[in-house]
Tab-separated table of C-alpha atoms and ligand atoms in Angstrom:
chain	number	residue	atom	x	y	z
A	1	MET	CA	3.253	87.568	15.273
A	2	SER	CA	6.216	85.358	16.199
A	3	THR	CA	9.601	85.450	14.465
A	4	PRO	CA	10.232	82.782	11.812
A	5	ASN	CA	13.260	81.365	13.693
A	6	PRO	CA	12.354	81.527	17.357
A	7	VAL	CA	14.997	80.767	19.993
A	8	ASN	CA	14.421	77.502	21.857
A	9	LEU	CA	14.771	78.401	25.540
A	10	LEU	CA	15.622	74.764	26.372
A	11	ASP	CA	18.980	75.449	24.698
A	12	PHE	CA	20.104	77.728	27.560
A	13	ASP	CA	21.614	76.946	30.913
A	14	VAL	CA	20.901	79.512	33.645
A	15	ASP	CA	23.811	81.819	32.762
A	16	GLY	CA	22.900	81.594	29.098
A	17	LEU	CA	19.279	82.540	29.759
A	18	VAL	CA	20.303	85.403	32.038
A	19	ALA	CA	22.536	86.726	29.224
A	20	TRP	CA	19.785	86.357	26.624
A	21	PHE	CA	17.310	88.124	28.934
A	22	ALA	CA	19.858	90.930	29.437
A	23	GLY	CA	19.784	91.401	25.676
A	24	LEU	CA	16.024	91.969	25.989
A	25	GLY	CA	16.612	94.451	28.812
A	26	GLU	CA	15.226	91.995	31.375
A	27	LYS	CA	16.617	91.370	34.855
A	28	PRO	CA	18.398	88.116	35.855
A	29	PHE	CA	15.669	87.167	38.330
A	30	ARG	CA	13.156	87.127	35.453
A	31	ALA	CA	15.311	84.586	33.646
A	32	ARG	CA	15.474	82.407	36.740
A	33	GLN	CA	11.711	82.664	37.145
A	34	VAL	CA	11.156	81.437	33.573
A	35	MET	CA	13.796	78.740	34.126
A	36	ARG	CA	11.805	77.368	37.057
A	37	TRP	CA	8.575	77.411	35.080
A	38	MET	CA	10.226	75.458	32.295
A	39	HIS	CA	12.156	72.902	34.307
A	40	HIS	CA	10.381	72.634	37.676
A	41	GLU	CA	6.860	72.825	36.316
A	42	GLY	CA	7.499	71.316	32.890
A	43	CYS	CA	5.750	74.342	31.386
A	44	ASP	CA	6.030	75.001	27.651
A	45	ASP	CA	3.373	77.717	27.430
A	46	PHE	CA	4.375	81.318	28.213
A	47	ASP	CA	0.739	82.237	28.922
A	48	ALA	CA	0.679	79.773	31.816
A	49	MET	CA	3.581	81.580	33.548
A	50	THR	CA	1.186	83.566	35.662
A	51	ASP	CA	3.704	85.446	37.796
A	52	VAL	CA	5.687	86.651	34.792
A	53	ALA	CA	4.747	90.181	33.658
A	54	LYS	CA	2.338	90.182	30.722
A	55	SER	CA	4.609	92.418	28.669
A	56	LEU	CA	7.489	89.955	29.055
A	57	ARG	CA	5.245	87.034	28.203
A	58	ALA	CA	4.247	88.815	25.007
A	59	LYS	CA	7.919	89.405	24.148
A	60	LEU	CA	8.768	85.763	24.796
A	61	LYS	CA	5.866	84.538	22.684
A	62	ASP	CA	7.157	86.673	19.889
A	63	LEU	CA	10.799	85.621	20.042
A	64	ALA	CA	11.026	82.213	21.667
A	65	VAL	CA	9.638	78.723	22.080
A	66	ILE	CA	10.070	75.923	24.608
A	67	ARG	CA	10.371	72.938	22.335
A	68	PRO	CA	11.496	69.465	23.472
A	69	PRO	CA	11.906	66.609	20.987
A	70	VAL	CA	8.691	64.869	19.975
A	71	PRO	CA	8.067	61.312	21.223
A	72	VAL	CA	6.949	59.034	18.412
A	73	ARG	CA	6.919	55.722	20.252
A	74	ASP	CA	6.537	54.756	23.899
A	75	SER	CA	7.416	51.150	24.858
A	76	ILE	CA	7.078	49.616	28.307
A	77	SER	CA	9.013	46.472	29.189
A	78	ALA	CA	7.734	43.597	31.326
A	79	ASP	CA	10.180	44.848	33.999
A	80	ASP	CA	8.716	48.403	33.795
A	81	THR	CA	11.699	49.837	31.930
A	82	ARG	CA	10.292	52.434	29.595
A	83	LYS	CA	11.738	53.596	26.281
A	84	TRP	CA	10.787	56.578	24.184
A	85	LEU	CA	11.728	57.016	20.569
A	86	LEU	CA	12.122	60.742	19.912
A	87	ASP	CA	11.898	62.432	16.568
A	88	VAL	CA	14.778	64.878	16.170
A	89	GLY	CA	13.955	65.927	12.624
A	90	ASN	CA	15.235	65.068	9.154
A	91	ALA	CA	14.178	61.445	9.617
A	92	ASN	CA	16.451	60.942	12.633
A	93	ALA	CA	15.234	59.499	15.890
A	94	VAL	CA	17.007	58.866	19.201
A	95	GLU	CA	16.068	56.910	22.270
A	96	THR	CA	15.716	57.640	25.982
A	97	VAL	CA	15.253	54.922	28.575
A	98	PHE	CA	13.818	55.135	32.108
A	99	ILE	CA	14.872	52.389	34.508
A	100	PRO	CA	12.843	52.289	37.729
A	101	GLU	CA	14.346	50.609	40.768
A	102	THR	CA	13.168	50.408	44.357
A	103	SER	CA	15.278	53.239	45.693
A	104	ARG	CA	15.919	55.292	42.572
A	105	GLY	CA	14.811	56.042	39.043
A	106	THR	CA	17.498	56.370	36.378
A	107	LEU	CA	17.113	58.090	33.035
A	108	CYS	CA	19.510	56.999	30.300
A	109	VAL	CA	19.974	59.957	27.946
A	110	SER	CA	21.272	60.123	24.356
A	111	SER	CA	23.771	62.751	23.213
A	112	GLN	CA	24.089	62.155	19.448
A	113	ALA	CA	22.023	60.778	16.575
A	114	GLY	CA	24.261	57.761	16.009
A	115	CYS	CA	27.930	57.604	16.916
A	116	ALA	CA	31.066	57.845	14.807
A	117	LEU	CA	33.290	55.825	17.121
A	118	ASP	CA	32.404	52.468	15.754
A	119	CYS	CA	32.853	50.132	18.751
A	120	ALA	CA	32.620	46.517	17.628
A	121	PHE	CA	29.824	45.490	20.011
A	122	CYS	CA	27.558	48.557	19.836
A	123	SER	CA	24.372	48.808	17.875
A	124	THR	CA	24.411	52.627	17.978
A	125	GLY	CA	27.896	52.694	16.461
A	126	LYS	CA	26.757	50.364	13.748
A	127	GLN	CA	24.121	52.898	12.701
A	128	GLY	CA	26.820	55.399	11.820
A	129	PHE	CA	26.728	59.071	12.759
A	130	ASN	CA	24.337	61.781	11.719
A	131	ARG	CA	24.737	64.747	14.037
A	132	ASN	CA	25.174	66.063	17.548
A	133	LEU	CA	22.004	66.662	19.528
A	134	SER	CA	21.399	70.252	20.616
A	135	ALA	CA	21.342	71.108	24.325
A	136	ALA	CA	17.542	71.407	24.016
A	137	GLU	CA	17.335	67.918	22.585
A	138	ILE	CA	19.493	66.536	25.396
A	139	ILE	CA	17.834	68.288	28.344
A	140	GLY	CA	14.516	67.884	26.517
A	141	GLN	CA	14.774	64.136	27.192
A	142	LEU	CA	14.749	64.799	30.949
A	143	TRP	CA	12.061	67.459	30.557
A	144	LEU	CA	9.874	65.063	28.611
A	145	ALA	CA	10.459	61.999	30.770
A	146	ASN	CA	9.649	63.977	33.920
A	147	LYS	CA	6.451	65.154	32.346
A	148	LEU	CA	5.370	61.791	30.946
A	149	LEU	CA	6.305	59.870	34.082
A	150	GLY	CA	4.682	62.506	36.295
A	151	ALA	CA	1.506	62.267	34.277
A	152	ALA	CA	1.607	58.475	34.407
A	153	ARG	CA	2.043	58.543	38.150
A	154	ALA	CA	-0.723	61.067	38.723
A	155	ASP	CA	-2.992	58.929	36.577
A	156	ALA	CA	-2.094	55.754	38.454
A	157	GLU	CA	-2.622	57.427	41.807
A	158	GLU	CA	-6.011	58.685	40.751
A	159	HIS	CA	-7.253	55.360	39.462
A	160	ALA	CA	-5.448	52.681	41.431
A	161	THR	CA	-6.796	51.576	44.746
A	162	ASP	CA	-4.047	49.071	45.396
A	163	LEU	CA	-1.100	51.482	45.688
A	164	GLU	CA	0.892	51.053	48.863
A	165	ALA	CA	0.854	54.185	51.021
A	166	GLY	CA	4.597	54.749	50.493
A	167	GLU	CA	4.242	54.583	46.733
A	168	LYS	CA	2.130	57.719	46.574
A	169	ASP	CA	4.929	60.075	47.297
A	170	ASN	CA	8.323	58.564	46.696
A	171	GLY	CA	9.959	61.873	45.862
A	172	ARG	CA	11.511	62.649	42.546
A	173	ILE	CA	10.715	60.100	39.905
A	174	ILE	CA	14.059	60.597	38.171
A	175	SER	CA	16.800	60.636	40.799
A	176	ASN	CA	19.759	59.751	38.546
A	177	VAL	CA	20.815	60.536	35.004
A	178	VAL	CA	23.340	58.519	33.032
A	179	MET	CA	24.676	59.765	29.703
A	180	MET	CA	24.714	56.196	28.404
A	181	GLY	CA	22.188	56.359	25.611
A	182	MET	CA	23.046	56.816	21.961
A	183	GLY	CA	26.261	58.616	21.121
A	184	GLU	CA	29.542	59.628	22.698
A	185	PRO	CA	28.739	62.506	25.091
A	186	LEU	CA	32.262	63.930	25.110
A	187	ALA	CA	32.225	64.199	21.312
A	188	ASN	CA	29.363	66.705	21.747
A	189	PHE	CA	31.032	68.531	24.590
A	190	ASP	CA	29.449	71.999	24.668
A	191	ASN	CA	25.854	70.889	24.305
A	192	VAL	CA	26.294	68.058	26.791
A	193	VAL	CA	27.850	70.412	29.352
A	194	THR	CA	24.997	72.919	28.945
A	195	ALA	CA	22.543	70.081	29.594
A	196	LEU	CA	24.598	68.793	32.553
A	197	ARG	CA	24.570	72.269	34.110
A	198	LEU	CA	20.786	72.285	33.888
A	199	MET	CA	20.600	68.851	35.491
A	200	LEU	CA	22.664	70.162	38.416
A	201	ASP	CA	21.155	73.645	38.805
A	202	ASP	CA	18.577	74.218	41.535
A	203	HIS	CA	16.608	76.457	39.183
A	204	ALA	CA	16.244	73.448	36.903
A	205	TYR	CA	16.592	69.816	38.116
A	206	GLY	CA	18.861	70.186	41.150
A	207	LEU	CA	20.442	66.729	40.922
A	208	SER	CA	23.606	66.036	42.880
A	209	ARG	CA	26.823	65.720	40.850
A	210	ARG	CA	27.170	62.217	42.211
A	211	ARG	CA	23.880	61.229	40.618
A	212	VAL	CA	24.735	62.451	37.138
A	213	THR	CA	27.124	60.182	35.246
A	214	VAL	CA	28.871	60.743	31.948
A	215	SER	CA	29.991	57.571	30.213
A	216	THR	CA	32.820	57.907	27.712
A	217	SER	CA	34.778	55.584	25.509
A	218	GLY	CA	37.815	57.660	26.452
A	219	ILE	CA	38.299	60.990	24.646
A	220	VAL	CA	41.222	62.060	26.797
A	221	PRO	CA	41.328	65.858	26.187
A	222	ALA	CA	37.561	66.111	26.703
A	223	MET	CA	37.845	64.203	29.996
A	224	ASP	CA	40.234	66.913	31.203
A	225	ARG	CA	37.832	69.619	30.075
A	226	LEU	CA	34.902	67.956	31.816
A	227	ARG	CA	36.933	67.795	35.030
A	228	ASP	CA	37.643	71.541	34.772
A	229	GLU	CA	34.266	72.758	33.534
A	230	CYS	CA	31.625	70.480	34.996
A	231	PRO	CA	32.845	67.512	37.043
A	232	VAL	CA	30.215	64.820	37.472
A	233	ALA	CA	30.499	61.083	38.111
A	234	LEU	CA	32.524	59.425	35.362
A	235	ALA	CA	32.183	56.002	33.786
A	236	VAL	CA	34.800	54.870	31.287
A	237	SER	CA	34.082	52.128	28.784
A	238	LEU	CA	37.160	49.948	29.086
A	239	HIS	CA	36.151	46.571	27.611
A	240	ALA	CA	39.699	45.244	27.241
A	241	PRO	CA	42.798	44.918	29.456
A	242	ASN	CA	45.427	45.498	26.752
A	243	ASP	CA	45.882	47.802	23.773
A	244	ALA	CA	45.907	45.013	21.167
A	245	LEU	CA	42.407	43.885	22.092
A	246	ARG	CA	41.057	47.344	22.877
A	247	ASP	CA	42.276	48.662	19.520
A	248	ASN	CA	39.873	46.189	17.949
A	249	LEU	CA	36.900	46.596	20.252
A	250	VAL	CA	37.086	50.371	20.778
A	251	PRO	CA	38.873	51.868	17.745
A	252	LEU	CA	39.320	55.167	19.626
A	253	ASN	CA	41.991	53.325	21.616
A	254	ARG	CA	44.347	53.745	18.675
A	255	LYS	CA	44.254	57.478	19.371
A	256	TYR	CA	44.148	57.373	23.181
A	257	PRO	CA	45.709	54.099	24.332
A	258	LEU	CA	45.170	52.590	27.772
A	259	ALA	CA	48.121	54.171	29.594
A	260	GLU	CA	47.022	57.669	28.487
A	261	LEU	CA	43.395	56.916	29.284
A	262	LEU	CA	44.166	55.717	32.785
A	263	GLN	CA	46.335	58.758	33.475
A	264	ALA	CA	43.389	60.934	32.399
A	265	CYS	CA	41.215	58.978	34.864
A	266	LYS	CA	43.690	59.775	37.632
A	267	ARG	CA	43.646	63.468	36.740
A	268	TYR	CA	39.831	63.394	36.690
A	269	LEU	CA	39.709	61.908	40.166
A	270	ALA	CA	41.448	64.960	41.581
A	271	HIS	CA	38.209	66.936	41.003
A	272	ALA	CA	35.549	64.256	40.715
A	273	PRO	CA	32.495	64.229	42.976
A	274	ARG	CA	33.127	60.535	43.607
A	275	ASP	CA	36.455	59.051	44.631
A	276	PHE	CA	36.432	56.318	42.013
A	277	ILE	CA	35.978	55.868	38.283
A	278	THR	CA	33.485	53.256	37.136
A	279	PHE	CA	34.982	51.045	34.454
A	280	GLU	CA	32.369	49.493	32.212
A	281	TYR	CA	33.323	46.190	30.695
A	282	CYS	CA	31.069	44.503	28.190
A	283	MET	CA	31.460	40.717	28.493
A	284	LEU	CA	31.936	39.158	25.055
A	285	ASP	CA	31.990	35.409	24.814
A	286	GLY	CA	35.539	34.202	24.135
A	287	VAL	CA	36.790	37.676	23.254
A	288	ASN	CA	37.577	39.533	26.490
A	289	ASP	CA	36.135	37.325	29.222
A	290	GLN	CA	38.945	34.890	30.062
A	291	PRO	CA	40.534	34.670	33.549
A	292	GLU	CA	43.758	35.971	32.020
A	293	HIS	CA	41.954	39.157	30.955
A	294	ALA	CA	40.696	39.693	34.497
A	295	ARG	CA	44.213	39.264	35.855
A	296	GLN	CA	45.568	41.715	33.279
A	297	LEU	CA	42.915	44.224	34.354
A	298	VAL	CA	43.958	43.964	37.987
A	299	ALA	CA	47.583	44.541	37.009
A	300	LEU	CA	46.593	47.458	34.760
A	301	VAL	CA	44.583	49.467	37.284
A	302	ARG	CA	47.012	48.662	40.116
A	303	GLY	CA	49.988	49.595	37.960
A	304	GLN	CA	48.430	52.928	37.027
A	305	GLY	CA	47.061	53.482	40.550
A	306	VAL	CA	43.507	54.352	39.540
A	307	SER	CA	40.827	54.096	42.212
A	308	CYS	CA	37.972	52.309	40.459
A	309	LYS	CA	34.985	50.005	40.480
A	310	PHE	CA	34.113	47.597	37.722
A	311	ASN	CA	30.712	47.201	36.206
A	312	LEU	CA	30.536	44.075	34.069
A	313	ILE	CA	27.861	44.396	31.385
A	314	PRO	CA	26.458	41.230	29.867
A	315	PHE	CA	26.672	41.859	26.110
A	316	ASN	CA	23.293	42.570	24.595
A	317	PRO	CA	23.375	40.961	21.194
A	318	PHE	CA	21.822	42.577	18.160
A	319	PRO	CA	21.520	41.247	14.640
A	320	ALA	CA	24.775	41.200	12.687
A	321	SER	CA	27.072	42.043	15.597
A	322	GLY	CA	28.747	38.669	15.094
A	323	LEU	CA	29.339	38.473	18.852
A	324	LEU	CA	27.785	36.515	21.704
A	325	ARG	CA	27.124	37.149	25.373
A	326	SER	CA	29.499	35.460	27.823
A	327	PRO	CA	27.879	32.680	29.804
A	328	GLN	CA	26.844	33.720	33.306
A	329	ALA	CA	29.341	31.361	34.978
A	330	ARG	CA	32.215	33.016	33.102
A	331	VAL	CA	30.996	36.477	34.086
A	332	MET	CA	30.845	35.403	37.732
A	333	ALA	CA	34.327	33.839	37.565
A	334	PHE	CA	35.657	37.071	36.024
A	335	ALA	CA	33.953	39.147	38.735
A	336	LYS	CA	35.478	36.900	41.408
A	337	ILE	CA	39.030	37.475	40.190
A	338	LEU	CA	38.510	41.246	40.322
A	339	GLY	CA	36.690	41.019	43.669
A	340	ASP	CA	39.409	38.820	45.207
A	341	ALA	CA	41.945	41.461	44.190
A	342	GLY	CA	39.980	43.996	46.234
A	343	ILE	CA	38.238	45.761	43.332
A	344	VAL	CA	34.535	46.377	43.923
A	345	THR	CA	32.783	44.696	41.004
A	346	THR	CA	29.131	44.573	40.081
A	347	VAL	CA	27.405	42.749	37.266
A	348	ARG	CA	24.854	44.937	35.546
A	349	LYS	CA	21.347	43.566	35.542
A	350	THR	CA	19.955	43.531	32.038
A	351	ARG	CA	16.829	45.667	31.936
A	352	GLY	CA	14.319	46.251	29.191
A	353	ASP	CA	15.812	43.844	26.658
A	354	ASP	CA	12.319	42.770	25.534
A	355	ILE	CA	11.860	46.303	24.126
A	356	ASP	CA	15.474	46.643	22.898
A	357	ALA	CA	16.198	49.173	25.631
A	358	ALA	CA	19.213	47.453	27.183
A	359	CYS	CA	22.776	48.848	26.948
A	360	GLY	CA	24.000	48.997	23.401
A	361	GLN	CA	20.647	48.088	21.890
A	362	LEU	CA	19.611	51.681	21.327
A	363	ALA	CA	19.586	52.240	17.635
A	364	GLY	CA	16.839	54.820	17.123
A	365	ASP	CA	16.724	55.635	13.484
A	366	VAL	CA	19.807	57.335	12.172
A	367	LYS	CA	20.514	58.434	8.664
A	368	ASP	CA	24.212	57.773	8.483
A	369	ARG	CA	26.018	60.735	6.958
A	370	THR	CA	29.438	59.154	7.215
A	371	ARG	CA	28.541	55.775	5.688
A	372	VAL	CA	30.297	54.305	8.676
A	373	GLY	CA	27.456	51.800	9.061
A	374	GLU	CA	28.112	50.310	5.669
A	375	ARG	CA	31.825	50.131	6.284
A	376	ILE	CA	31.401	48.497	9.650
A	377	ALA	CA	29.013	45.901	8.294
A	378	GLN	CA	31.746	44.834	5.906
A	379	GLN	CA	34.573	45.095	8.394
A	380	ARG	CA	33.122	43.572	11.531
A	381	ILE	CA	34.629	40.102	11.283
A	382	VAL	CA	37.873	41.276	9.736
A	383	MET	CA	38.324	43.824	12.495
A	384	LEU	CA	38.197	41.206	15.205
A	385	THR	CA	40.434	38.760	13.422
A	386	PRO	CA	43.744	39.968	14.920
A	387	ALA	CA	42.402	39.254	18.394
A	388	ARG	CA	41.884	35.580	17.630
A	389	PRO	CA	45.334	34.154	18.302
A	390	THR	CA	45.416	35.732	21.747
A	391	VAL	CA	42.051	34.401	22.821
A	392	ASP	CA	41.031	30.811	23.342
A	393	GLY	CA	37.769	29.718	21.812
A	394	ILE	CA	37.122	32.861	19.791
A	395	LYS	CA	36.400	30.854	16.651
A	396	GLU	CA	33.272	29.449	18.175
A	397	THR	CA	32.075	32.858	19.262
A	398	LEU	CA	32.008	34.610	15.932
A	399	LYS	CA	28.987	33.896	13.864
A	400	PRO	CA	29.789	32.962	10.263
B	501	SAH	N1	29.496	56.385	24.097
B	501	SAH	C1	29.521	56.209	25.491
B	501	SAH	C2	28.163	56.114	26.124
B	501	SAH	C3	27.112	55.314	25.426
B	501	SAH	S1	27.311	53.585	25.431
B	501	SAH	C4	30.389	55.033	25.866
B	501	SAH	O1	30.768	54.276	24.990
B	501	SAH	O2	30.705	54.916	27.041
B	501	SAH	C5	26.911	53.141	27.105
B	501	SAH	C6	27.531	51.823	27.556
B	501	SAH	O3	26.919	50.710	26.881
B	501	SAH	C7	29.000	51.757	27.245
B	501	SAH	O4	29.733	51.219	28.314
B	501	SAH	C8	29.011	50.811	26.079
B	501	SAH	O5	30.253	50.221	25.933
B	501	SAH	C9	27.930	49.834	26.440
B	501	SAH	N2	27.478	49.030	25.320
B	501	SAH	C10	27.480	49.360	24.021
B	501	SAH	N3	26.982	48.354	23.279
B	501	SAH	C11	26.657	47.368	24.137
B	501	SAH	C12	26.057	46.078	23.978
B	501	SAH	N4	25.688	45.633	22.788
B	501	SAH	N5	25.850	45.326	25.072
B	501	SAH	C13	26.184	45.807	26.303
B	501	SAH	N6	26.731	47.014	26.510
B	501	SAH	C14	26.976	47.784	25.444
B	502	SF4	FE1	29.749	55.144	20.373
B	502	SF4	FE2	29.702	54.367	22.971
B	502	SF4	FE3	28.614	52.837	21.028
B	502	SF4	FE4	31.266	53.117	21.177
B	502	SF4	S1	29.919	52.143	22.729
B	502	SF4	S2	30.037	53.218	19.277
B	502	SF4	S3	31.458	55.234	21.830
B	502	SF4	S4	27.927	54.845	21.656
């Protein structure tokens, strides 16, 4: 007979599981053994853990479960990007995206059902906020993707005769994780850090810190905590070169303006696994994509002395955003100004947009508890209005 409220073992990092096992009178090595079954083997059945003592298995069956979120839709893009819609209960769903590339496979993981931060160009923000995901729901996305991709690969290898020899064993399917799905990871700090620890731990996924990236819109105190508690690669969503524009695009800027944010980036770099911060910059037609903005950015990062790279993201439009993607030529001109100033700049390739899996298109299905979605729908155009006088051509870019 199992307990009515079993503990989900996916909620624990290694230290947490060792502590919980200690409460059962079990040794630390037993916890690590179960950890490996769960995360190396993708096992969710205690009976299958054949080298775990039967008495312990019986105890675990009684008290615990291994329960990842449930996939309710699986979409595959023409470019092989794959997106899963995951049911996280109470009519909420979040999305996870796998992006295969020649030399790596990246999983884009969600941290919240919705997001309360309300950035002007983000479809997740427009959904409003429902709740933080648990650690099990966050690491469960990696657990599930590994399992589903592993199964897909085994199936393909069994049935395909036209696989290249090298394709049969190209190592880990997921080599990189980016916390760039739905939600603001640093607004769900504890659960995200538990999941990050599992990503890094050899008893679980054993990824290098350089291959795990947290993307944040800039919650300064949480950036300091991440540096102290679990430094991984950091991406910061900048999107504007001055406070007036950033206040409108990323409302959190009103709380943590650019100078404070860039100082936090500098402090982060003192402990970061990489020696640069990646600045993400979503290119919005006529809003933040003028040569003057690029020049202001150069002055900003030079002035603050932050070692950085820029990743320019072509805006992925979604209904009712009221914004348009910058033309490619303008993106390239912007990249050239940064590049000529000696700042390494890449333009992100849009992947999976035919299945709405590209950056900022992840909307899942969120029951807004803050009614932020409704408010934003009414405020969108008004919010951007103050930026108009500073930006040429903005009138043409805002849909009526
Ligand atoms: N909340 C975090 C992480 C999730 S968003 C953050 O804001 O950083 C991941 C990235 O996608 C961020 O850089 C975000 O600014 C960008 N993004 C959001 N909406 C987008 C859109 N519609 N088109 C392109 N990029 C978008
Ligand atoms: Fe939230 Fe990031 Fe979207 Fe802003 S861009 S609303 S912080 S998910």
